[in-house]
Short mmCIF file of C-alpha atoms and ligand atoms in Angstrom, two decimals:
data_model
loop_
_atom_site.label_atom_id
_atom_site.label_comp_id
_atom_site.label_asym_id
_atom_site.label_seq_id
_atom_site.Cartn_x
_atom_site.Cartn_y
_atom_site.Cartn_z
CA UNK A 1 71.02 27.37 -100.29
CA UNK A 2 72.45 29.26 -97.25
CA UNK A 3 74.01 31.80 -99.33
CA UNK A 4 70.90 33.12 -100.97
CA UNK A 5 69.21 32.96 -97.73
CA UNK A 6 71.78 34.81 -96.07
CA UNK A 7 71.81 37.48 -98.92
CA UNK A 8 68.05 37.61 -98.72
CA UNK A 9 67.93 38.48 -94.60
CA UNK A 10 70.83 41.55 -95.25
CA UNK A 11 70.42 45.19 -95.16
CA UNK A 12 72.15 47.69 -96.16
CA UNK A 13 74.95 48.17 -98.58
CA UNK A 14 77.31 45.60 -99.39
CA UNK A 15 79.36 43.89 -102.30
CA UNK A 16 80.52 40.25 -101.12
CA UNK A 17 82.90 38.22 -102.70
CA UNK A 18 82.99 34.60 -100.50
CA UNK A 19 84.58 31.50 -100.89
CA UNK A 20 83.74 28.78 -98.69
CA UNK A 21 86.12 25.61 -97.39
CA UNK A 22 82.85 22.96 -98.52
CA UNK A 23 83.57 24.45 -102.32
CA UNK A 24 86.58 26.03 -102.74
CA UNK A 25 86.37 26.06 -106.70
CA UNK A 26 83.30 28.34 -106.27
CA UNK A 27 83.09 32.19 -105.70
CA UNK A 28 79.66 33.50 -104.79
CA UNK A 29 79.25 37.18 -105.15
CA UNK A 30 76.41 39.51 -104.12
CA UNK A 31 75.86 43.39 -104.19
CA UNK A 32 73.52 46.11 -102.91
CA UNK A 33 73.77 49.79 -103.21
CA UNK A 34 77.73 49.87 -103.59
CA UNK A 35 79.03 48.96 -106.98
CA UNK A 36 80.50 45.35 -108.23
CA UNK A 37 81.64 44.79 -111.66
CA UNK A 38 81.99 41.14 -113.47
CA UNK A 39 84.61 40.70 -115.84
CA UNK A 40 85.36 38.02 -118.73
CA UNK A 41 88.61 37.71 -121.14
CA UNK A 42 88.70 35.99 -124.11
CA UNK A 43 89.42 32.78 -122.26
CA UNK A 44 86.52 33.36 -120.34
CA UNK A 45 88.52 34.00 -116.79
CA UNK A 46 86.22 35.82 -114.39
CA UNK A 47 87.06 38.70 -112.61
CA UNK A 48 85.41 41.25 -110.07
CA UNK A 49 86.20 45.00 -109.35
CA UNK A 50 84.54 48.14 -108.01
CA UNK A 51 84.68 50.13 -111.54
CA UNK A 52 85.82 49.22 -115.04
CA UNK A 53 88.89 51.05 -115.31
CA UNK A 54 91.06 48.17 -113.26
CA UNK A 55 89.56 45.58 -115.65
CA UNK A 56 91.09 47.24 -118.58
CA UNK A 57 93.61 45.13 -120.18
CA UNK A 58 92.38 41.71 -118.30
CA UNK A 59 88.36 41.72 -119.22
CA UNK A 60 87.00 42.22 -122.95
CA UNK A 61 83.52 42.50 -121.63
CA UNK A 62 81.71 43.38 -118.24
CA UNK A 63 78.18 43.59 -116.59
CA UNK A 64 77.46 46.33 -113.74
CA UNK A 65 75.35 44.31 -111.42
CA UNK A 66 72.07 45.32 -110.51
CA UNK A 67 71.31 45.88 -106.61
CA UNK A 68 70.25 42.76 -105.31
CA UNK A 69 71.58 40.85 -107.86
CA UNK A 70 73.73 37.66 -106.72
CA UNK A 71 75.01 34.36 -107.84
CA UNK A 72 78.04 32.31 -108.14
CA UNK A 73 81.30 31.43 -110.78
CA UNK A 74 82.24 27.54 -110.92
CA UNK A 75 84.22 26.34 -113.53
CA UNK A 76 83.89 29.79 -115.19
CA UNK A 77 80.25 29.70 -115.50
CA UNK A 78 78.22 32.41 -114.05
CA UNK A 79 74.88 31.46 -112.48
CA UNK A 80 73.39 35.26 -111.96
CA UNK A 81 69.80 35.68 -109.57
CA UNK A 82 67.84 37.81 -108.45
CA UNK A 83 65.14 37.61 -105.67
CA UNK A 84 65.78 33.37 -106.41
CA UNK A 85 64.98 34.37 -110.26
CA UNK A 86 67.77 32.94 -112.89
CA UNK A 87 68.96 36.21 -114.75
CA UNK A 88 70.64 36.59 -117.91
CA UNK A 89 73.47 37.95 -118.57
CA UNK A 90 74.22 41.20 -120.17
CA UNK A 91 77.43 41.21 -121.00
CA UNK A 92 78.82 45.00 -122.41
CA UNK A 93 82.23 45.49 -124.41
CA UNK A 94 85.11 46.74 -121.96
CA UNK A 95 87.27 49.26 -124.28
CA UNK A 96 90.16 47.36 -126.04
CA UNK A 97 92.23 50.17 -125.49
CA UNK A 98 94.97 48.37 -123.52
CA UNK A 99 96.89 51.58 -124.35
CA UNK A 100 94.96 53.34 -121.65
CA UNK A 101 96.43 50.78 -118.99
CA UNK A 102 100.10 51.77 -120.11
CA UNK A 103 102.35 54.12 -118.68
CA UNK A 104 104.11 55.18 -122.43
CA UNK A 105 107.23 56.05 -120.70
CA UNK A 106 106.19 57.81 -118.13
CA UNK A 107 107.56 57.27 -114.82
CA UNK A 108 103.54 57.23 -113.03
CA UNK A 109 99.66 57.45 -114.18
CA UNK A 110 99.52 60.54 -112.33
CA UNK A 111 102.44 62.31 -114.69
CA UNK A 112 100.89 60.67 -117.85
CA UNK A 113 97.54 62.14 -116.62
CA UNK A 114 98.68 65.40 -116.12
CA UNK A 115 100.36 65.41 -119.69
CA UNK A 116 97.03 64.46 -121.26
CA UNK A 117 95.24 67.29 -120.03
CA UNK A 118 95.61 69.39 -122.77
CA UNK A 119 94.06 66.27 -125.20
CA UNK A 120 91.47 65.57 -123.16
CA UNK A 121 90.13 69.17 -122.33
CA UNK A 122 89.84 69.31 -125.63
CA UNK A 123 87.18 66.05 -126.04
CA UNK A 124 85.50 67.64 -122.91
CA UNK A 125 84.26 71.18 -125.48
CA UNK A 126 84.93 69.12 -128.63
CA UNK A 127 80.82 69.55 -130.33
CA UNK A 128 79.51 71.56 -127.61
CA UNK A 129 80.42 75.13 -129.01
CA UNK A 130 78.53 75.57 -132.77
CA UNK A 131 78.34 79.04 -134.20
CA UNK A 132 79.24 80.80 -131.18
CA UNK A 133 77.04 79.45 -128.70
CA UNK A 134 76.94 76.62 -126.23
CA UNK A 135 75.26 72.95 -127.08
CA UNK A 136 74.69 70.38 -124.80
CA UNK A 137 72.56 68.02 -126.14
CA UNK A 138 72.08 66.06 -123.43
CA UNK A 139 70.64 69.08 -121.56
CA UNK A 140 68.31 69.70 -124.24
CA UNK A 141 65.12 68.85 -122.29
CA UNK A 142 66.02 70.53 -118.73
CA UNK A 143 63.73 73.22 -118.52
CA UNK A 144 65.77 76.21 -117.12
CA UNK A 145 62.43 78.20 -116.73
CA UNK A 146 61.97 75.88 -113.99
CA UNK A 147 65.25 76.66 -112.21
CA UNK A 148 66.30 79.74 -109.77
CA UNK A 149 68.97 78.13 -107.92
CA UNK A 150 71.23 75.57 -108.12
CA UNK A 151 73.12 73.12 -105.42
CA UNK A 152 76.13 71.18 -105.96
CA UNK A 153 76.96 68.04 -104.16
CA UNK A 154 80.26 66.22 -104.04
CA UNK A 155 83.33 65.13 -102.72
CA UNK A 156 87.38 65.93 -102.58
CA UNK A 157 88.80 66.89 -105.56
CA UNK A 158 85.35 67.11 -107.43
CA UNK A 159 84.22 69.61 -104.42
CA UNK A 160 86.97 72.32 -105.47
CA UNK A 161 85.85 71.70 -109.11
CA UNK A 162 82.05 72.51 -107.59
CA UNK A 163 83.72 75.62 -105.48
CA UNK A 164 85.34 77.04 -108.09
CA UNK A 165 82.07 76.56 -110.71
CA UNK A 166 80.33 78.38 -107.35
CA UNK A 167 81.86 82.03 -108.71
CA UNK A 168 81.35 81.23 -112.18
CA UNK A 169 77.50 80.50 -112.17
CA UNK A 170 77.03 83.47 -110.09
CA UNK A 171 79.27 85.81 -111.37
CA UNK A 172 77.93 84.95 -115.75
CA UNK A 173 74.91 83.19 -115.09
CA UNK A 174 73.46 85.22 -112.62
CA UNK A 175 72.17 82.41 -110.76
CA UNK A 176 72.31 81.28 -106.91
CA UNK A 177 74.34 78.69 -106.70
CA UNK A 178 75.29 77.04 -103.04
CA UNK A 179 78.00 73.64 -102.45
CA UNK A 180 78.67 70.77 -100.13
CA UNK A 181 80.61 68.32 -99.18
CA UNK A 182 78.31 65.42 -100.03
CA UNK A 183 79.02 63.24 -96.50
CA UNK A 184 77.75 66.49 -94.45
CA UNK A 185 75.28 67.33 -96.79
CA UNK A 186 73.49 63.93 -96.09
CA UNK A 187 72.75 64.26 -92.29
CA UNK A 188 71.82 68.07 -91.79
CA UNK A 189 68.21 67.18 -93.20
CA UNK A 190 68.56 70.18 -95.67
CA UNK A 191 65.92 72.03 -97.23
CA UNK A 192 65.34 70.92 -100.63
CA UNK A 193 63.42 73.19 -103.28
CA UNK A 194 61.78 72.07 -106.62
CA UNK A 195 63.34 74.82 -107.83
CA UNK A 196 66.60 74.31 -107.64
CA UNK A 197 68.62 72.10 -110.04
CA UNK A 198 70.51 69.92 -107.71
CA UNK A 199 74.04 68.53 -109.26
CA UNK A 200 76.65 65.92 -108.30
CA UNK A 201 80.08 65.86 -109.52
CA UNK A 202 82.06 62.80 -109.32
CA UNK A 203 85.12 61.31 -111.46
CA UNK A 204 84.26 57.85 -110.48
CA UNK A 205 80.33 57.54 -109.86
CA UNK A 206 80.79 55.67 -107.46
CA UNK A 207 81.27 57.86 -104.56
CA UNK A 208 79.29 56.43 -102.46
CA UNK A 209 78.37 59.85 -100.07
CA UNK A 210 77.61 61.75 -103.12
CA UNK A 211 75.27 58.88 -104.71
CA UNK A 212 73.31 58.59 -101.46
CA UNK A 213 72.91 62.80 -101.68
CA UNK A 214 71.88 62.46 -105.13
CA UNK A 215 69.27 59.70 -104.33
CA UNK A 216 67.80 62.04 -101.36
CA UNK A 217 68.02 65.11 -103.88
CA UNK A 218 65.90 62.82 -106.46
CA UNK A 219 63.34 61.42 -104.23
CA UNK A 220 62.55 64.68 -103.13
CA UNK A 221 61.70 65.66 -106.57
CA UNK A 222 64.57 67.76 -107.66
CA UNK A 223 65.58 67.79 -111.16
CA UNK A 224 69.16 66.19 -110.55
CA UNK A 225 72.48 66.31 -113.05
CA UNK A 226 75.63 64.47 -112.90
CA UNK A 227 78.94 65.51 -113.53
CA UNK A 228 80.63 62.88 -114.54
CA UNK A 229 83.59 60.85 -115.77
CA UNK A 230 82.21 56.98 -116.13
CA UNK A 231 79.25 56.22 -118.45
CA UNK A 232 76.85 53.39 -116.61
CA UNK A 233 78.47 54.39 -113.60
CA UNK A 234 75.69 54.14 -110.40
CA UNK A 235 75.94 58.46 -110.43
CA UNK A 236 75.31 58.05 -114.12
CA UNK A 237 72.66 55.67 -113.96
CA UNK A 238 70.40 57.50 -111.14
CA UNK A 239 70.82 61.24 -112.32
CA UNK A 240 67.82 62.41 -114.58
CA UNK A 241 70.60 63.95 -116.79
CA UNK A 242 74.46 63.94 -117.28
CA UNK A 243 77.57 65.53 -119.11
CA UNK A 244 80.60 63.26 -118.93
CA UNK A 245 83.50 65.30 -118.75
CA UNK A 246 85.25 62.88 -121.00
CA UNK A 247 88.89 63.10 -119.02
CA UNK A 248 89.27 58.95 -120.33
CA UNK A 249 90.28 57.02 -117.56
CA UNK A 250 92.49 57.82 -114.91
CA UNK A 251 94.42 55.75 -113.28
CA UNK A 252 96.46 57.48 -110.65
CA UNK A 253 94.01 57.56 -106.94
CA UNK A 254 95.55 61.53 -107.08
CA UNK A 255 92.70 63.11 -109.33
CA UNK A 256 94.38 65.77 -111.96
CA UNK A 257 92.75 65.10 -115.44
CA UNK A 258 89.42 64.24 -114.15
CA UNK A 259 89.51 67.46 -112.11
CA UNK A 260 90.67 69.71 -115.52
CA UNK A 261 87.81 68.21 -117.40
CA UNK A 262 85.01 68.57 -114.44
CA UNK A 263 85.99 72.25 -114.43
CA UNK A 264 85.71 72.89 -118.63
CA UNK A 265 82.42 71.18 -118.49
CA UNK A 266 81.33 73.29 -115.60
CA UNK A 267 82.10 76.17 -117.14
CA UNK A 268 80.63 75.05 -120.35
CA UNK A 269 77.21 74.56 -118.59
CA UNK A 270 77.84 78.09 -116.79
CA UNK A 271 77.45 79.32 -120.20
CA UNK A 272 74.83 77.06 -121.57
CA UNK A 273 72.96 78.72 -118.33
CA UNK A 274 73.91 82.23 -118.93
CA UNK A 275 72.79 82.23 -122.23
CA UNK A 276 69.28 80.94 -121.26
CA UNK A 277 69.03 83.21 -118.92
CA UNK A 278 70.53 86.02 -121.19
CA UNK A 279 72.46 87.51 -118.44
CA UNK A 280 75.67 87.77 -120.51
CA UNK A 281 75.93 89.84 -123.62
CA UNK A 282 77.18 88.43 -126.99
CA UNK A 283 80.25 89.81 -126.31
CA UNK A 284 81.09 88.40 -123.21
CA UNK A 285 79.87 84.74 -124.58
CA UNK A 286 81.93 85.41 -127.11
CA UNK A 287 85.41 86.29 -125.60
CA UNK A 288 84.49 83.59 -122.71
CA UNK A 289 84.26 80.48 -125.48
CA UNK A 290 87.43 82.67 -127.13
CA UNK A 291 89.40 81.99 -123.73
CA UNK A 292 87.59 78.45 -123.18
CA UNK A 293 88.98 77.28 -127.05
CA UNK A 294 92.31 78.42 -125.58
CA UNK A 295 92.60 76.04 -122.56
CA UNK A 296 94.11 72.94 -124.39
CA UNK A 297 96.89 74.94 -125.21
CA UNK A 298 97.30 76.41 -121.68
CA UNK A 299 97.53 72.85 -120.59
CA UNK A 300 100.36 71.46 -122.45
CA UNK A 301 103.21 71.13 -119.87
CA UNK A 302 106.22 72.96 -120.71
CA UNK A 303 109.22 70.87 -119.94
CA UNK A 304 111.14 73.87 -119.27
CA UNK A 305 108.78 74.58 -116.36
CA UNK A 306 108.30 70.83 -115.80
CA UNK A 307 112.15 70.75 -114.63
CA UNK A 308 112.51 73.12 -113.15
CA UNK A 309 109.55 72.09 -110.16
CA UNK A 310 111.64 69.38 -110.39
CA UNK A 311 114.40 70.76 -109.32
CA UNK A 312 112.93 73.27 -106.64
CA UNK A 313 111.30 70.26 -105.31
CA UNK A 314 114.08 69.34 -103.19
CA UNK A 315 113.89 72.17 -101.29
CA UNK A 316 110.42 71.43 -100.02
CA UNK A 317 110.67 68.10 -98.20
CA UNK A 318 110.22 69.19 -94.92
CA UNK A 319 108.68 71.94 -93.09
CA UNK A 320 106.05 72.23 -90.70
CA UNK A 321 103.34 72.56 -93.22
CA UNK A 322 102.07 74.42 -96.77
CA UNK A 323 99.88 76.73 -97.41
CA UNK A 324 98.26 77.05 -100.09
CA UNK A 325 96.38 80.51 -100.61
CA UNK A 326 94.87 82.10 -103.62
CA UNK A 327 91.63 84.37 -103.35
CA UNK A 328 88.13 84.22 -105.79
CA UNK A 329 88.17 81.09 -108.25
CA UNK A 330 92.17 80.76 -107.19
CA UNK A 331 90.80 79.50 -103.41
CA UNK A 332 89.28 76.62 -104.57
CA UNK A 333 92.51 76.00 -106.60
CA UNK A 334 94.76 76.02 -103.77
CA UNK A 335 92.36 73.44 -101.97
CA UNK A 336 93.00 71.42 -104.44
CA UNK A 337 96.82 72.13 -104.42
CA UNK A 338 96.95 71.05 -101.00
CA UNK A 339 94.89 68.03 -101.67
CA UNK A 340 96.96 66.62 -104.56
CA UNK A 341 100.51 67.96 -102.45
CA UNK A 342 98.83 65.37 -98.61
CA UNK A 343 97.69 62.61 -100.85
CA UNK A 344 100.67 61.83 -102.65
CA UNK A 345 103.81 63.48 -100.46
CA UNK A 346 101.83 62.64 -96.55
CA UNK A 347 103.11 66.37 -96.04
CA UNK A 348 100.68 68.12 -94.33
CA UNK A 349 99.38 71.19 -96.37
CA UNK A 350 96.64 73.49 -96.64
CA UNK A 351 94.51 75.44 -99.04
CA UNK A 352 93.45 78.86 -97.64
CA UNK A 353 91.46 81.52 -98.88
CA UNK A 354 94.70 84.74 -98.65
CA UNK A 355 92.49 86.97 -97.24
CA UNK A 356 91.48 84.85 -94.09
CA UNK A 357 95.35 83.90 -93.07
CA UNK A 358 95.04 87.08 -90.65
CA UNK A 359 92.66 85.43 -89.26
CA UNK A 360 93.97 82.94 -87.38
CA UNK A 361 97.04 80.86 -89.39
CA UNK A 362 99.00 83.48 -89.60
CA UNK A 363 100.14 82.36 -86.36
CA UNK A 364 101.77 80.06 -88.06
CA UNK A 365 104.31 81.75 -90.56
CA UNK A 366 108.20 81.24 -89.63
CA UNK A 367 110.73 80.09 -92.47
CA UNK A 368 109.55 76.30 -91.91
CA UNK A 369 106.20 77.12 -93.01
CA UNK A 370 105.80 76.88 -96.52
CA UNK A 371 103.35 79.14 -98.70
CA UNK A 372 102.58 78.48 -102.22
CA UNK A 373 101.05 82.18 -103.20
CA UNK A 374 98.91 81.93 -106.67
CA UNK A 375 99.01 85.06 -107.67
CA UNK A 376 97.14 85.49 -111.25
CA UNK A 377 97.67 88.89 -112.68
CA UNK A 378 94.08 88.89 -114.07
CA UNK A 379 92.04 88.63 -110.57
CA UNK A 380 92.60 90.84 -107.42
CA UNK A 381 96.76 91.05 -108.05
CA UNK A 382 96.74 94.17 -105.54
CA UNK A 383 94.95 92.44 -103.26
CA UNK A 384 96.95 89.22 -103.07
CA UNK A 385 99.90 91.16 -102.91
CA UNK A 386 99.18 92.61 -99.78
CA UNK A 387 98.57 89.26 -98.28
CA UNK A 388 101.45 87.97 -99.52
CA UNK A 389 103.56 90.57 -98.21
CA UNK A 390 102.09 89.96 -94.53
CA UNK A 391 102.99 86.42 -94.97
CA UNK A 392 106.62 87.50 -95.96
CA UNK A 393 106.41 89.93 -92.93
CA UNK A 394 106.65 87.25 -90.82
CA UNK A 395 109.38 85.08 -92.68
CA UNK A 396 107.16 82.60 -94.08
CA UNK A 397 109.29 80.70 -96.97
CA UNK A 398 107.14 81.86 -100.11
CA UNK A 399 106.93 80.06 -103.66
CA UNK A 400 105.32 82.34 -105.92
CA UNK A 401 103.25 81.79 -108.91
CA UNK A 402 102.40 84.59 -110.88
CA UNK A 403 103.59 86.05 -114.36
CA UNK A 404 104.57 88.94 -112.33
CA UNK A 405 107.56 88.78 -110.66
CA UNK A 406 107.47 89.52 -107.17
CA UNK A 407 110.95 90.36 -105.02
CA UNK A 408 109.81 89.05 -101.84
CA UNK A 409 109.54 85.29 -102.77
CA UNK A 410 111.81 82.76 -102.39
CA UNK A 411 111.14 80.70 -104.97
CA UNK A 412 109.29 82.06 -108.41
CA UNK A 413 107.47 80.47 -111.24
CA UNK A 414 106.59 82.55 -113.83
CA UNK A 415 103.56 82.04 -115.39
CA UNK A 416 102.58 83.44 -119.02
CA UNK A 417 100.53 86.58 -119.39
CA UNK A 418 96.63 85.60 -120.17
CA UNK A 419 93.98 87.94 -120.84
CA UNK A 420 91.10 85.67 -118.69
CA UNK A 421 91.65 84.69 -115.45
CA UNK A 422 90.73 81.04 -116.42
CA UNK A 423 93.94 80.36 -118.63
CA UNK A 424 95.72 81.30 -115.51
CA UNK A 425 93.58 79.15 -113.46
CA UNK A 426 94.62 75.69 -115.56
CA UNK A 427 98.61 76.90 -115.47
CA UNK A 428 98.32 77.17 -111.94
CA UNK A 429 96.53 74.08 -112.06
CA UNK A 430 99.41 72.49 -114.01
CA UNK A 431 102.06 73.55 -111.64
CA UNK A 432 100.14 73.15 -108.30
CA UNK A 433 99.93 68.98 -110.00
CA UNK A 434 103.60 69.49 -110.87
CA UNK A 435 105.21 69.92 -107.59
CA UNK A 436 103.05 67.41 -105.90
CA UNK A 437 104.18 64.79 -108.25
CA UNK A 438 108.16 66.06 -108.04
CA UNK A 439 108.11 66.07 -104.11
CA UNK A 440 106.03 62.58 -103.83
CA UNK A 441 108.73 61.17 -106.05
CA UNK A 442 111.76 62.77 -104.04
CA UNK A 443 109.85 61.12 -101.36
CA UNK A 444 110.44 58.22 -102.68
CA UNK A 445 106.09 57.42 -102.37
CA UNK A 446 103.98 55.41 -104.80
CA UNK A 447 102.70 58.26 -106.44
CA UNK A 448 100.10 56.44 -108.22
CA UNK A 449 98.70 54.28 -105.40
CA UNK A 450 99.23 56.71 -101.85
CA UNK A 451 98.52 54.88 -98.40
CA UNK A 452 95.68 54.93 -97.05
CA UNK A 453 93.35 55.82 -100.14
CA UNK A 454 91.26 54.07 -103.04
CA UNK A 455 90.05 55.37 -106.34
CA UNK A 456 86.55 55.08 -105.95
CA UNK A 457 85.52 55.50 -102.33
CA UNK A 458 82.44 52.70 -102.05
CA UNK A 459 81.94 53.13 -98.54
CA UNK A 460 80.49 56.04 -96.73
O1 M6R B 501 85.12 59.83 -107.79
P1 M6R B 501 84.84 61.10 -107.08
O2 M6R B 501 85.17 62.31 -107.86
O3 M6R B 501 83.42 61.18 -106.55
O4 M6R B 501 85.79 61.06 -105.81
C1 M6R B 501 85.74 62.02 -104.81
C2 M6R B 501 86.99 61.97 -103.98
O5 M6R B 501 87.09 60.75 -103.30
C3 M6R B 501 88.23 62.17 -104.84
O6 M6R B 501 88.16 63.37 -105.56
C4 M6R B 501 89.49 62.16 -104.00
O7 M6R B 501 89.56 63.32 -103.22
C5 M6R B 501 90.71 62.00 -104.93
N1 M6R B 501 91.62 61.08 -104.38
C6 M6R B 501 91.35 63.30 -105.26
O8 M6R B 501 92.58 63.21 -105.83
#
C-alpha cells in the first residue's frame, strides 16, 4: 500500500495524521521519535493528540504509540503495524477524572492551577519524608558512590526550576552541579563524564530538545534521571530513573503548578543527595524538611493579596519593558517571572540577576521601565537593597516584593516573615504568577491558550 511504503522510505521525526480524497472515511496515522497518542470513548470514537491530558474528558482509554508504529482507523477499527507486522493493541485506562478538565469557577486553567499549588506540593513530599529523613524509592538503586557531578538538561520554565536546584545541590549537597538549555546543549558536542548523573526536567515529556539531550546523555553511558510530570511520557520512558513531581495535569500552556512541584522534588532529591553524601548535619536536614513541610501552606493564595495584584495590575499595561531582578535562588525566580508575565500579557519583560543591571540594562531605567524587585528578607536583603536603590536612582517605576517595607517603591507587596529563604521563594512565586495572570486578563488575552505557543513543544 503506498502509505506503508511511504512511511517505510522516511527519516526522521514525524507524527502524520492523513486523509486521502480515494478514502475519505479512513485516517492513516504514523509516528517516529515525536509523540502521538490514540484515544477511544465509550462509543468507541477515535481520537489522536500529542499527550493525554487533551484527551481527558473525550477518551476512557489510550495507547502511546511506539516509534515506527503506523496504521489506519475505518469505521472505528484500528488496524496498528509495525515494520508490515499486525500489532495488537494495548489499550491503557485514561483517568476518569473529568474534574481535572473543569475550570470549578475559575475564570482560566492557569488561575485554577495556581490555586492548587498548595494541594499538589503537598502529593509532590507526601511518603518521601519518614522519620526525619528523605525516601525516594524510586532512587533506591542509583548508586551515588558513583556520582561527583551532576548536569541538568531542560527547557523554559523547567530550566529556572533546574537554575534554581543549581544553588541548592551545591550549596547542601556539596556537589557540582552545571545546567542547560537543552536545544544548545545538543549541538556544542559537550563533554560527557560517567561520572556525572545527568538529569532532565520536563512537565510534559515530551519536549522534544530535552528528549533528544537525554538520549545523547544515555547513549553515552550516563546514568540519566527524569524530572517529571507525565508517567509513560517518551522522557519517562527513556530515563533509567524518574520522580514525577505529581503537579496533576495542567492545563494552562503558562507552566505555574508544574513549575512549584519540579522545584519541591528538586529540593527533595537535594536532600536525598546531601544525606548520602553526609554533607549536611542532622540539624540542618532537619530544619530544611521543617521549612519543606511548610510550603503547602506558603502556597495557599491569600485573596487579600490576590486582589489586590488585581487591582495594581492596571497600572502596568504599558511601559517599555519589566524587569525582573532578584539575586541567588531569587534570579532564577525572576526568569521565570518574566517568562510567565511575555507568554501570557506579549509584554516584553525580563528576568535579571540585580547585581548585573549595572552592567549594561541599567541603561534602560526611566519611569516607563518597569522593575519587579524580589526582595526576600532571608537572602542578601542588604545587598538587593543597594541595587534597588540604583534602579530608583534613575526613576525606574519599582514594584517591590519583600516583607520589608521599602520607601522608595512605587508599588509594595508585603510578603510574610519566613525563617528559610525557600518559603519566601514559593510567595514570590505566587505573586510573580499573580500579576501575570491579572495583567493578561486586563489585556483582554486568552490566558490559558497565548499566541504563538503549545503545551508540549514536539518539534525541535
Ligand atoms: O514540558 P516541558 O517542561 O519540557 O516544557 C518546556 C517549556 O516548553 C515550557 O516550560 C514552556 O516554557 C512553558 N510554556 C512555560 O510556561
Amino acid at each position: 500500500m503506498a502509505f506503508e511504503k511511504t512511511i517505510a522510505s522516511l527519516q526522521g521525526a514525524y507524527a502524520i495524521l492523513l486523509i486521502s480524497k480515494k478514502e475519505p472515511d479512513v485516517i492513516f496515522f504514523a509516528k517516529n521519535a515525536v509523540p502521538l497518542i490514540l484515544g477511544k470513548s465509550h462509543e468507541n470514537e477515535v481520537y489522536f493528540s500529542s499527550s493525554d491530558a487533551p484527551l481527558i474528558g473525550w477518551a476512557k482509554e489510550v495507547i502511546y504509540l511506539e516509534d515506527g508504529q503506523y496504521g489506519w482507523v475505518k469505521n472505528q477499527s484500528i488496524t496498528l503495524l509495525k515494520e508490515f507486522e499486525p500489532q495488537s493493541l494495548h489499550f491503557k485506562t485514561l483517568t476518569k477524572d473529568k474534574i481535572l478538565a473543569q475550570k470549578d469557577g475559575f475564570r482560566f486553567f492557569m488561575e485554577k492551577e495556581i490555586y492548587e499549588q498548595s494541594l499538589v506540593a503537598g502529593e509532590a513530599i507526601m511518603g518521601r519524608i519518614k522519620d526525619h529523613t528523605i525516601v525516594l524509592d524510586e532512587l533506591n538503586t542509583l548508586c551515588f558512590d558513583d556520582i561527583d557531578a551532576i548536569k541538568i538538561c531542560a527547557c523554559g520554565t523547567s530550566y529556572h526550576a533546574a537554575l534554581s536546584a543549581s544553588y541548592m545541590f551545591e550549596r547542601l549537597a556539596k556537589i557540582r552541579c552545571n545546567v542547560e538549555i537543552a536545544s544548545e546543549f545538543r549541538y556544542k558536542q559537550p563533554l560527557l563524564d560517567k561520572r556525572t548523573l545527568f538529569i532532565v526536567i520536563s512537565q510534559s515529556g515530551e519536549t522534544a530538545d530535552t528528549l533528544e539531550a537525554l538520549k545523547m546523555a544515555k547513549s553515552s553511558g550516563m546514568t540519566t534521571l527524569a524530572i517529571c510530570n507525565v508517567d509513560n511520557s517518551s522522557i519517562v520512558r527513556t530515563a533509567d530513573f524518574t520522580l514525577l513531581t505529581r503537579a496533576g495535569i495542567e492545563k494552562g500552556v503558562a507552566s505555574t503548578k508544574a513549575f512549584a512541584t519540579q522545584v519541591i522534588t528538586l529540593w527533595l532529591l537535594t536532600l536525598f543527595v546531601a544525606q548520602h553524601k553526609k554533607s549536611i548535619t542532622p540539624e540542618i536536614l532537619s530544619s530544611e524538611i521543617e521549612a519543606l513541610l511548610h510550603i503547602p501552606l506558603v502556597l495557599k493564595v491569600d485573596e487579600a493579596i490576590h486582589e489586590k495584584l488585581h487591582r495594581l495590575s492596571k497600572r502596568y499595561l504599558h511601559g517599555h519593558g519589566f524587569f525582573f531582578i532578584g539575586r541567588d535562588i531569587f534570579f532564577p525566580l525572576a526568569l521565570e517571572g518574566a517568562l510567565k508575565l511575555k507568554e501570557i500579557s506579549y509584554l516584553h519583560a525580563e528576568g535579571y540577576p540585580a547585581g548585573e543591571m549595572k552592567h549594561g540594562p541599567i541603561a534602560l531605567a526611566d519611569s516607563e521601565l518597569f522593575t519587579i524587585a524580589l526582595m526576600p528578607k532571608t537572602l542578601l536583603y542588604d545587598k538587593m537593597k543597594s541595587n534597588v536603590e540604583e534602579l530608583s536612582a534613575r526613576d525606574s517605576t519599582l514594584l517591590v516584593i519583600s516583607p520589608e517595607p521599602f520607601e522608595l517603591a512605587d508599588d509594595f507587596i508585603k510578603t510574610k516573615q519566613h525563617k528559610h529563604p525557600m518559603g519566601e521563594f514559593f510567595e514570590m512565586m505566587l505573586i510573580t504568577q499573580l500579576l501575570a495572570l491579572e495583567i493578561s486578563i486586563r489585556l483582554g488575552n486568552d490566558v490559558d491558550m497565548p499566541r504563538n505557543l503549545a503545551k508540549s513543544v514536539t518539534v525541535e
